[in-house]
Coordinates of C-alpha atoms and ligand atoms in Angstrom, one line a residue:
X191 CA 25.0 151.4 18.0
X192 CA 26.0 148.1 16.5
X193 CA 22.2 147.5 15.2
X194 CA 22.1 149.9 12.6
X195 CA 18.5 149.6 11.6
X196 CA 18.2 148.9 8.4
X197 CA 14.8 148.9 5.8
X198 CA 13.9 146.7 3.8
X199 CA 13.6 149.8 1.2
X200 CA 17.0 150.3 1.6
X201 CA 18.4 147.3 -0.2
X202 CA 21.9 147.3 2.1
X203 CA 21.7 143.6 3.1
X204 CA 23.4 142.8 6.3
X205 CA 26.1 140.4 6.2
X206 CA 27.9 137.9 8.8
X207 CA 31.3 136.5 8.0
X208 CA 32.2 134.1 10.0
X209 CA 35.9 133.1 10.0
X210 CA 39.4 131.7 11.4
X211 CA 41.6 134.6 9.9
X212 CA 41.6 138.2 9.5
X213 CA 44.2 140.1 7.8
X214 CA 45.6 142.4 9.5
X215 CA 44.5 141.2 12.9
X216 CA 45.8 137.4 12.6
X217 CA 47.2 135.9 9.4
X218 CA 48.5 132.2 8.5
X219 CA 47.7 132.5 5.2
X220 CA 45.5 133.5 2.3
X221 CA 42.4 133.0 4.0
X222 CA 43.2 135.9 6.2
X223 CA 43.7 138.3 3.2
X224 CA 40.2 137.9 1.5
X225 CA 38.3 137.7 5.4
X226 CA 40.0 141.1 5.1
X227 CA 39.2 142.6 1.7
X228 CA 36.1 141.6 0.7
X229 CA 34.4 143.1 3.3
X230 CA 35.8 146.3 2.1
X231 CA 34.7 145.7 -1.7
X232 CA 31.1 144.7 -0.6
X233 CA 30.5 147.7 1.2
X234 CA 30.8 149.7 -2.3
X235 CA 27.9 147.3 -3.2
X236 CA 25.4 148.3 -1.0
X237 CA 26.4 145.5 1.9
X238 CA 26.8 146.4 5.3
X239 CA 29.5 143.3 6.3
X240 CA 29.9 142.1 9.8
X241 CA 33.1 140.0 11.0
X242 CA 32.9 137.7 13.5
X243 CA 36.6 136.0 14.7
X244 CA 38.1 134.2 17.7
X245 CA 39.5 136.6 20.3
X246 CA 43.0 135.4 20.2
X247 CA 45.9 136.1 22.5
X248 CA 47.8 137.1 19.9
X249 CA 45.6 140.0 18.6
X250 CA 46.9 143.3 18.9
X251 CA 45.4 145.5 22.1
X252 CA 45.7 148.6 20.8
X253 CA 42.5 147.6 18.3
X254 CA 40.9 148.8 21.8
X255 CA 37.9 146.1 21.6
X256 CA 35.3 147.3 23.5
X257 CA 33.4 144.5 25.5
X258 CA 30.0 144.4 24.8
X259 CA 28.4 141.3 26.3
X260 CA 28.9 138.6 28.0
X261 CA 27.4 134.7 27.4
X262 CA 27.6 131.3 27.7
X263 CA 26.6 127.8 26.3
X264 CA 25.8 125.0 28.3
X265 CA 27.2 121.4 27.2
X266 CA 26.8 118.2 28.3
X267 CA 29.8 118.5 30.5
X268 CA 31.2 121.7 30.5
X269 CA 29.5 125.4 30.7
X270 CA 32.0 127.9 28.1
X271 CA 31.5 131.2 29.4
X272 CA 33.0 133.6 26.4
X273 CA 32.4 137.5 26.0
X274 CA 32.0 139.5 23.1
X275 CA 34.3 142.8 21.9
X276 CA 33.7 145.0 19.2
X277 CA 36.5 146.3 17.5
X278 CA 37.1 147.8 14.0
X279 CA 38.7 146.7 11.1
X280 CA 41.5 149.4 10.6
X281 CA 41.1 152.6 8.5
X282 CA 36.7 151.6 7.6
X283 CA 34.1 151.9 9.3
X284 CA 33.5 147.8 9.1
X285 CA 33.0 146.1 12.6
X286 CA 34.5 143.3 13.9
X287 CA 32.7 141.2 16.4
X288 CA 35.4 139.1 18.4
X289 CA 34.7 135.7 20.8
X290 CA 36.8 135.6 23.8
X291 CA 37.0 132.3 25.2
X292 CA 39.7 130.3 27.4
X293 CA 40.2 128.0 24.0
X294 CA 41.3 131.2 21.8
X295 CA 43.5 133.0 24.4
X296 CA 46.7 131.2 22.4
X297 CA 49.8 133.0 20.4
X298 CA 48.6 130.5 18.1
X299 CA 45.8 130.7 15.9
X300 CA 46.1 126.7 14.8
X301 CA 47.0 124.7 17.8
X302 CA 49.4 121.4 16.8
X303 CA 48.1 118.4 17.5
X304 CA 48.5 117.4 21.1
X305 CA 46.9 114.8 23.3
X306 CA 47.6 117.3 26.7
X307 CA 45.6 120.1 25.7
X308 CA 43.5 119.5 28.8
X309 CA 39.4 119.9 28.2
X310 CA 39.2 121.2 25.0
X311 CA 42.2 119.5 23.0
X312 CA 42.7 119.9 19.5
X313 CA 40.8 122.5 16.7
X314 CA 37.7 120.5 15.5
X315 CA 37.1 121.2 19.3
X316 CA 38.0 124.7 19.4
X317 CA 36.5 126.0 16.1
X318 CA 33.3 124.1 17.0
X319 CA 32.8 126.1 20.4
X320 CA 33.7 128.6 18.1
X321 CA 31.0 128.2 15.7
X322 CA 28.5 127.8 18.4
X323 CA 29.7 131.0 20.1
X324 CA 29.3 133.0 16.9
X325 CA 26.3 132.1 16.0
X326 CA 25.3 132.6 20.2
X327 CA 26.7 135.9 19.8
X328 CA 24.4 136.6 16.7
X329 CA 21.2 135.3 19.0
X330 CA 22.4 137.6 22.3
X331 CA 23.0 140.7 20.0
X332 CA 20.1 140.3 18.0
X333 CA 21.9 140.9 14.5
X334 CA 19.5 139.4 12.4
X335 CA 21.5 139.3 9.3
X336 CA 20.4 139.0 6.1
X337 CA 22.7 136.1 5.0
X338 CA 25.7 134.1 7.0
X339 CA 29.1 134.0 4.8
X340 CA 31.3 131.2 6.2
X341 CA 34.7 130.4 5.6
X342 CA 36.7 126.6 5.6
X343 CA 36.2 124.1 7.6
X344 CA 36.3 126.1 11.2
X345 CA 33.3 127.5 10.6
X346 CA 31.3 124.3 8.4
X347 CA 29.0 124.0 11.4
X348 CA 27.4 127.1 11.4
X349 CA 24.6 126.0 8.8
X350 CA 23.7 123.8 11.2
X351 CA 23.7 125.7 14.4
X352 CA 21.7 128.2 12.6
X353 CA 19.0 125.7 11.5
X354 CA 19.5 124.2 15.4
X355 CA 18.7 128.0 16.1
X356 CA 16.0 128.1 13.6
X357 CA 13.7 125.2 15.9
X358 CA 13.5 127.6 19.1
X359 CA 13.6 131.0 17.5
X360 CA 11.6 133.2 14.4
X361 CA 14.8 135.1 13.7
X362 CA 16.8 132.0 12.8
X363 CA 13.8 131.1 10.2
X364 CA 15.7 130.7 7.1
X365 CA 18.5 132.8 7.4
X366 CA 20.5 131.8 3.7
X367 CA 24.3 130.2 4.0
X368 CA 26.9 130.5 2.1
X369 CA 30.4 128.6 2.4
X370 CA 33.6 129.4 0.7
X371 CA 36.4 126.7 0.9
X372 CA 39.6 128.3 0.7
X373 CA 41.3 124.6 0.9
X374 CA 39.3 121.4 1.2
X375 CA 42.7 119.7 2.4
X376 CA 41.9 120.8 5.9
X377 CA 38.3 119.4 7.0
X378 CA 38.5 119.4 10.7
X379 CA 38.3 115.5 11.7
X380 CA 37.6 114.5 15.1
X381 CA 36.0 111.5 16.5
X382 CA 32.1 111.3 16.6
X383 CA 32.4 112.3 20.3
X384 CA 32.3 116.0 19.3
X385 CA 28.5 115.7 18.8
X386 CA 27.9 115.2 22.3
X387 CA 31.1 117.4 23.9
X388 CA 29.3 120.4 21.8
X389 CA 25.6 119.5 22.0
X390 CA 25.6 119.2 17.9
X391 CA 21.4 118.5 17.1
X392 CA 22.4 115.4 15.2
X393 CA 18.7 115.2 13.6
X394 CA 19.3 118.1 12.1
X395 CA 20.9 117.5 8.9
X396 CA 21.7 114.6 6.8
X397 CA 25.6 115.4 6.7
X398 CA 25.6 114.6 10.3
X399 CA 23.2 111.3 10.4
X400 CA 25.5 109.9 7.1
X401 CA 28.5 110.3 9.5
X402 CA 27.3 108.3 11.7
X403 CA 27.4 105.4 9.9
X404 CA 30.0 106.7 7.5
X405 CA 33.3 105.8 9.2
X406 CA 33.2 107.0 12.9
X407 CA 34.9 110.6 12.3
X408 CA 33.2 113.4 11.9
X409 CA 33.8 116.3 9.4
X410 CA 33.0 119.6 9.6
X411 CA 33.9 120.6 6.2
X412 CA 31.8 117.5 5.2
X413 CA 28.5 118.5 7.0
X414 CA 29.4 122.5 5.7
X415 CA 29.5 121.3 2.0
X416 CA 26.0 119.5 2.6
X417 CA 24.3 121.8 4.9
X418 CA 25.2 125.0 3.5
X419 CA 22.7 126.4 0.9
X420 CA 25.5 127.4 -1.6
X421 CA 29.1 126.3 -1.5
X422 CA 32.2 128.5 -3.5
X423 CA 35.3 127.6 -4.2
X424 CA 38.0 130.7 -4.7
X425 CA 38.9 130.1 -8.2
X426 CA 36.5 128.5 -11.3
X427 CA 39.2 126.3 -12.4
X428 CA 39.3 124.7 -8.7
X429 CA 35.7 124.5 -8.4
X430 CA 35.6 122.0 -11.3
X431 CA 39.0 120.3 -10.4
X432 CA 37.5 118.8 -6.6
X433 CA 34.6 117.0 -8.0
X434 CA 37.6 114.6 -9.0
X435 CA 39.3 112.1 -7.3
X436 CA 42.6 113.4 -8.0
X437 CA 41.7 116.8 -6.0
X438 CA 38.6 116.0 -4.4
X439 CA 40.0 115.3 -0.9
X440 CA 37.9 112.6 -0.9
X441 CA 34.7 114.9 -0.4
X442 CA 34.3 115.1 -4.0
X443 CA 31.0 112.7 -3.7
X444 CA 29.5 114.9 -1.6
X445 CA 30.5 118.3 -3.6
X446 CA 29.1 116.7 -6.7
X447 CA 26.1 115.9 -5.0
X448 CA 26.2 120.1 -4.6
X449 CA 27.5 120.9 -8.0
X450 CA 24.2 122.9 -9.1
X451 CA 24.9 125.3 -5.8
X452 CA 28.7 125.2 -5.9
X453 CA 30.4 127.9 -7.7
X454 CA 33.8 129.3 -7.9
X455 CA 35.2 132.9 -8.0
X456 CA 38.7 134.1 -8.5
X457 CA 39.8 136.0 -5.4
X458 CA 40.9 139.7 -6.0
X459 CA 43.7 141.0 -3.4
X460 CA 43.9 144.1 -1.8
X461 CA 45.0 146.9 -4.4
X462 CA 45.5 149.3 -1.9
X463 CA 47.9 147.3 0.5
X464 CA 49.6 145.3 -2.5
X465 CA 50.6 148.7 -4.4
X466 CA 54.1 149.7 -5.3
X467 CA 53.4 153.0 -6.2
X468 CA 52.4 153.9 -2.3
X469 CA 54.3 150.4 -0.3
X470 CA 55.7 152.3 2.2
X471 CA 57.7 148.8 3.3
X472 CA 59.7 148.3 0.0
X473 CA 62.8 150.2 -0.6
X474 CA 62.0 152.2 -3.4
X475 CA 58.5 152.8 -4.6
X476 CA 57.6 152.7 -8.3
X477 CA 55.1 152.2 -10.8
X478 CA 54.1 150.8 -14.2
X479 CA 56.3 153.6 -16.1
X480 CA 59.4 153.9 -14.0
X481 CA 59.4 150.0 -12.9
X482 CA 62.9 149.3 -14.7
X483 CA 65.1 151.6 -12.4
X484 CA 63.2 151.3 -9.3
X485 CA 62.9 147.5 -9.4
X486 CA 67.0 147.3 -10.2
X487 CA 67.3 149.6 -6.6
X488 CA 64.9 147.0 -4.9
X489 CA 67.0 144.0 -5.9
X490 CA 70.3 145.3 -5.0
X491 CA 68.7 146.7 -1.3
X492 CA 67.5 143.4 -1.5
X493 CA 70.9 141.6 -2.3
X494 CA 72.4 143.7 0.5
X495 CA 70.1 143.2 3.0
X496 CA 69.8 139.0 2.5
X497 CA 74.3 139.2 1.8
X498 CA 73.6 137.9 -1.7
X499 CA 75.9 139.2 -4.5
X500 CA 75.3 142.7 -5.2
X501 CA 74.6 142.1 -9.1
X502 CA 71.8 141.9 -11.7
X503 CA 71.3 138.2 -11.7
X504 CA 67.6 137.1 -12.1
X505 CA 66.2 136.4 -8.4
X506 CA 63.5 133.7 -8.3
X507 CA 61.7 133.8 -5.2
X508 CA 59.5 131.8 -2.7
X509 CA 56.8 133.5 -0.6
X510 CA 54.9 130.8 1.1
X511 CA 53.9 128.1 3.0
X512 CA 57.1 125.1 2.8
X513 CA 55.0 121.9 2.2
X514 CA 54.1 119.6 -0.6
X515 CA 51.4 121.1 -1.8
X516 CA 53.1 124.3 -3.2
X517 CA 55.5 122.1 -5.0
X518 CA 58.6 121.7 -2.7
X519 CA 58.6 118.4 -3.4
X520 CA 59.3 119.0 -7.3
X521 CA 61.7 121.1 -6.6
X522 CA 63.8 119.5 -3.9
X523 CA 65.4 117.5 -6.3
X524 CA 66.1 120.9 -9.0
X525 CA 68.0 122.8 -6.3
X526 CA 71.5 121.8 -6.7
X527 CA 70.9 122.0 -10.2
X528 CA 69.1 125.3 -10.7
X529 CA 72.1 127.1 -8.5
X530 CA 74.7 125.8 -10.9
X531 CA 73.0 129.2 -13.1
X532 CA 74.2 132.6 -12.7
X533 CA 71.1 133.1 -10.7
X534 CA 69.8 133.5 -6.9
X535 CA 67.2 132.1 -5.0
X536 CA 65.2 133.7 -2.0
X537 CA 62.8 131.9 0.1
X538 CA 60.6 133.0 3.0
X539 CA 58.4 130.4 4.4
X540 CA 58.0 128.2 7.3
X541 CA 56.5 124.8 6.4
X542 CA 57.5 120.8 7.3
X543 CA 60.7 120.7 9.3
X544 CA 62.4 118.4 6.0
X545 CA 61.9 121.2 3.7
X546 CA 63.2 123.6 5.9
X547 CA 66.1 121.7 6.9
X548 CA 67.2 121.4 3.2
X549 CA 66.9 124.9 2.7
X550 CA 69.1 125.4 5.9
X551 CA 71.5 123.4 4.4
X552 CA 71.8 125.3 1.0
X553 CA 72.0 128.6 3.0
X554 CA 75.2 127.5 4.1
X555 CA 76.3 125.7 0.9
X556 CA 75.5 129.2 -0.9
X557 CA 75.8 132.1 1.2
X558 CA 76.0 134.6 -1.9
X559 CA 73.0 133.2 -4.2
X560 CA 70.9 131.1 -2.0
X561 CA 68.7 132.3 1.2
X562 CA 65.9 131.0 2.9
X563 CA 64.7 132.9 5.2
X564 CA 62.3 130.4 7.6
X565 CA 60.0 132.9 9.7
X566 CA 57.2 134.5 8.7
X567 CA 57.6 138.5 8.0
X568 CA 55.3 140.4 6.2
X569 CA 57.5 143.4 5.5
X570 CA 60.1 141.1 4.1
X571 CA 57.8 139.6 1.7
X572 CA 56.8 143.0 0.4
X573 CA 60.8 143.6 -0.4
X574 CA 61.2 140.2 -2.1
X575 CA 57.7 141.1 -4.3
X576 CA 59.7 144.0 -5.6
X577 CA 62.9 143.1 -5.2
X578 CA 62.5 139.6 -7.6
X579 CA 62.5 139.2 -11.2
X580 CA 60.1 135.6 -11.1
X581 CA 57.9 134.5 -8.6
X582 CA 58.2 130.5 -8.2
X583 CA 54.4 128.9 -7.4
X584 CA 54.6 125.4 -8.9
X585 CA 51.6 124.0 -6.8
X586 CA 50.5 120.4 -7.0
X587 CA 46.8 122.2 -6.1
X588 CA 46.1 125.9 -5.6
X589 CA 42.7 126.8 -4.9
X590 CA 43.2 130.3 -5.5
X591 CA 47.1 131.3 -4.5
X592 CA 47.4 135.1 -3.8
X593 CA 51.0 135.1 -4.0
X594 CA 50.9 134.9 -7.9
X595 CA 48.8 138.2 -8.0
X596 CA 50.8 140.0 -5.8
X597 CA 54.1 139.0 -7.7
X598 CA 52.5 140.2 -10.8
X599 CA 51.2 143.5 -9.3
X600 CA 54.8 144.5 -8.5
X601 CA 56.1 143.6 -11.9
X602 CA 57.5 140.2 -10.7
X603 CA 56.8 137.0 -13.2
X604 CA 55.3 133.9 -12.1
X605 CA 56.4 130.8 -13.1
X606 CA 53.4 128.5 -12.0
X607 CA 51.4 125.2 -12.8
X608 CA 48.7 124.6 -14.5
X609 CA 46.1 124.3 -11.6
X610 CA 43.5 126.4 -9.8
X611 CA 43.4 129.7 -8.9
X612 CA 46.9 129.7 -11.0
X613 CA 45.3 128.6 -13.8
X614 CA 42.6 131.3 -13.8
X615 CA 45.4 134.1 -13.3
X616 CA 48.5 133.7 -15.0
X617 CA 48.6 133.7 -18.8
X618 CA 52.1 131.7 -20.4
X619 CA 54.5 134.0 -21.7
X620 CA 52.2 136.9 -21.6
X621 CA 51.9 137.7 -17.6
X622 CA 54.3 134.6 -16.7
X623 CA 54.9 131.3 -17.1
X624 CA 52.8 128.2 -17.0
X625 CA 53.5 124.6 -17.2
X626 CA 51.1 121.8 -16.8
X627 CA 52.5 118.5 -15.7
X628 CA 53.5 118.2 -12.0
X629 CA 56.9 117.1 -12.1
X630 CA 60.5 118.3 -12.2
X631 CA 61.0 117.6 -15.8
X632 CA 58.6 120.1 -17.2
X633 CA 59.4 123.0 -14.1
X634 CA 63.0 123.0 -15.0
X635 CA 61.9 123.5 -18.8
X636 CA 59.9 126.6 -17.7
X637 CA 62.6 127.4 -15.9
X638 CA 64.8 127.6 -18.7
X639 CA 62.4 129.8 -20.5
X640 CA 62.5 132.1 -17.6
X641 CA 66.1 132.3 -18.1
X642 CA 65.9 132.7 -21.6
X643 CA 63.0 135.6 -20.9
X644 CA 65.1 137.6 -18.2
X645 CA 67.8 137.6 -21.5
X646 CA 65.5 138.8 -23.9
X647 CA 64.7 142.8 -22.5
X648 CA 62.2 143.3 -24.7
X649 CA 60.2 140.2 -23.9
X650 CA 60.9 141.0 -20.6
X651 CA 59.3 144.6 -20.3
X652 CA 56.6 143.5 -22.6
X653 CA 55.6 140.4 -20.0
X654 CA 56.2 142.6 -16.8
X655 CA 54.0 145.9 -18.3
X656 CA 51.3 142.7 -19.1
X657 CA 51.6 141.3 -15.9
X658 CA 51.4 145.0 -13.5
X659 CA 48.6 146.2 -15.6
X660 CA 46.0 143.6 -14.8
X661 CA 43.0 144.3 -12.7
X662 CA 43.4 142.1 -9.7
X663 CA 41.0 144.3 -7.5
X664 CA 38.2 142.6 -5.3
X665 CA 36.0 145.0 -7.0
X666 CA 34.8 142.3 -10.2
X667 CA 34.9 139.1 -7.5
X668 CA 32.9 141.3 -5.0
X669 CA 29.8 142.0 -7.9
X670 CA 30.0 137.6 -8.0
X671 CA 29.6 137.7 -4.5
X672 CA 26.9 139.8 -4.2
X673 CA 25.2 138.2 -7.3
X674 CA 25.3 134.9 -5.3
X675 CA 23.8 136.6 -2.0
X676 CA 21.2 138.2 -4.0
X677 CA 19.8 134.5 -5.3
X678 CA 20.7 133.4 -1.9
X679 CA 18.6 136.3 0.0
X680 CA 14.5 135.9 -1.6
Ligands
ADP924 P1 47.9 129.8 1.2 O1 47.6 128.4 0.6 O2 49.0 129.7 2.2 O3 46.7 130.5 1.7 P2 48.2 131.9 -0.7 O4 49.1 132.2 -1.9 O5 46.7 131.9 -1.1 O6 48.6 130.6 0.0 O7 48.4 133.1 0.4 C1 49.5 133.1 1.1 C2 49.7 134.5 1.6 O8 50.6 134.6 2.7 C3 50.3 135.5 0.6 O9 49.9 136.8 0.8 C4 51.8 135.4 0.9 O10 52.6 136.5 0.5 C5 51.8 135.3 2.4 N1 52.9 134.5 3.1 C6 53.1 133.2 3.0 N2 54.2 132.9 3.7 C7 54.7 134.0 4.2 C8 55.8 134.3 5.1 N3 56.6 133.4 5.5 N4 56.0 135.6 5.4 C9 55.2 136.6 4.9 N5 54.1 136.4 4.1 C10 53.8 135.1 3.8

């Protein structure tokens, strides 16, 4: 039964996320990972979590989602007929509610921009329908949760569907909102046009009337961060950095108009996946007390498997997206430079087509201590985590970065800047290395300390014992959550 009836005695609140991304069923990035493990933490705390996603082509089958009803909405032009499947989310017991809709039956999760994507063109559009699905799905399955958890920009609208909701139906009184911005760089802009194409109550809330005569473009992360009754950002240090100009994203009016119900919490990651001692994807498997051998045979499988140099030569690496943002523009110009060390470099990412072009370029210029790798491989970034001695994350912004956690879990340093999430979780010279201005001057000084570090074994195994004993688990970021809910939930 998907209504598990729940008392009030009981005190298990019912929770809807809402969201793009859900690791392991479809993953671009770290939003995916925490849709994914905090579901798992809250259920320790008495919270009975619900997912709701986007039925995407590219989802795996063999999930065997079950269909369970089918709906539709009716729009000013169009009627979007979409079913609902149940599946759930591997190895618990947590379900996962999923929207299939012509828009979302894509290999793609984010579409690129397009003008001959026929009726439904770009995101803002898709995620919209989206948002009206879900919350559709939540009237047609009569889930009445206790609270709504929604996540970035795709699924900002919800607040207001629900209050929408709220004007024809006693179940949608008052349900509480909360939205977590994972990165205010992506809003979801589209022209005002949306409001009609998706039947958008435009009386509802002030987010949407301001639009109006804002600019001409609607928003959605806009009308999230002022319709939503509580707003989080995933680290504390980011949560006070974008009521700024400099990281604001040019919302940061609006957010400090919210800065009484806008809160941040450090993201956790998923001990039991990111765990060295049981990664059945890494070479050789190790833990805090037998790190130094193990995490020698990781580099050299490494080494072989990438046809770098077979030798013990300190291996920065790269997991991530390849764009501005996490700093390949200060280190484009470092390169050349950097590989004139008895060093290597690995990189996996995909990214903006410049970036990656220069990385092609060095992968031929230095077959034995360079490689980028430019696809996205999950199993290959579990090998590099063990397989590298520092873990490069010089972000211009990070809101939270996972990467950095995960490097640390498997004994790897990172060498970071002074922002966010990456603030909040490396400590310099005890779990890593930290500098603070963003340019290439002041990386390429850390980076000399990292050298210095890798020289010094007693330093080293000091900072890399530090770094793998930390508690990253989403078990201490779960009790925030749920002490937010709690207010939230009267
Ligand atoms: P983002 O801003 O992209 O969300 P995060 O550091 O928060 O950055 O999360 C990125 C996640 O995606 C990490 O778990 C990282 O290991 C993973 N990742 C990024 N790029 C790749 C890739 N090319 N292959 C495999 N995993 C990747």
């Amino acid at each position: 039964m998907l209504n598990k009836k729940i008392t009030p005695q009981s005190g298990i609140k019912k929770i809807i996320f809402i969201g793009a991304e859900l690791n392991p069923l479809v993953k671009v990035g770290g939003l995916a990972d925490v849709m994914g493990a905090l579901p798992k933490a809250l259920l320790k705390l008495d919270i009975e979590p619900l997912l709701i996603l986007p039925f995407y082509g590219a989802i795996n089958k063999q999930l065997y989602p079950s269909k369970l009803v089918k709906a539709n909405l009716k729009f000013p032009h169009t009627k979007v007929i979409f079913s609902v499947y149940q599946t759930l989310l591997p190895k618990t017991k947590i379900k996962i509610l999923l929207i299939k809709n012509k828009f979302f039956d894509t290999q793609e999760v984010y579409l690129p921009a397009s003008p001959n994507r026929g009726e439904l063109k770009n995101d803002a559009e898709r995620f919209a329908v989206f948002a009206k699905c879900a919350v559709e799905a939540i009237k047609v399955l009569n889930l009445k949760p206790d609270l709504v958890h929604c996540h970035d920009w795709h699924t900002a609208l919800v607040p207001t569907i629900l209050d929408e909701y709220s004007l024809a139906d006693k179940n949608f009184a008052n349900i509480p909102t909360l939205l977590t911005i994972h990165n205010l760089a992506s809003q979801g802009l589209s022209s005002l046009e949306l409001v009609y194409q998706v039947a958008l109550n435009k009386k509802l809330t002030p987010a949407l009337m301001e639009d109006y005569y804002d600019d001409d473009k609607l928003d959605q992360l806009k009308i999230g961060i002022l319709s939503a009754d509580m707003i989080n950002t995933v680290s504390p240090t980011y949560a006070q950095e974008i009521l700024t100009k400099a990281y604001g994203a040019g919302l940061e009016k609006y957010l400090q108009r919210r800065k009484k119900n806008l809160k941040g919490i450090l993201n956790g990651i998923d001990v039991d996946f990111f765990n060295p001692h049981t990664d059945k994807l890494i070479y050789k498997k190790y833990n805090i007390n037998n790190y130094q051998a193990a995490k020698l045979f990781n580099k050299q499988a490494l080494q072989k498997e990438l046809k770098l140099a077979e030798k013990n030569v300190p291996i920065f690496a790269i997991i991530s997206r390849l764009v501005s943002q996490k700093g390949l523009d200060i280190l484009s110009p470092l390169w050349e430079k950097f590989l004139s060390y008895d060093l290597q470099i690995v990189i996996l990412g995909t990214g903006d087509k410049k970036y990656e072009a220069e990385l092609a370029i060095l992968n031929k210029k230095y077959p034995k201590k360079f490689r980028a790798i430019l696809k996205f491989d999950a199993t290959l970034a579990q090998k590099i985590y063990a397989g590298a001695d520092f873990f490069l994350m010089p972000s211009h912004f990070e809101p939270c970065g996972l990467g950095q956690m995960i490097a640390m879990r498997y004994g790897t340093l990172p060498l970071v800047r002074e922002t966010g999430g990456l603030k909040d979780s490396v400590r310099h010279k005890k779990t890593g290395l930290v500098f603070t201005k963003y340019d290439s001057k002041d990386l390429e000084q850390t980076w000399q300390q990292a050298l210095k570090i890798f020289a010094d074994k007693k330093v080293l195994a000091k900072m890399i014992k530090a770094a793998m004993s930390q508690d990253f688990s989403w078990d201490k970021s779960a009790l925030e959550y749920v002490k937010i809910y709690k207010k939230l939930i009267k």
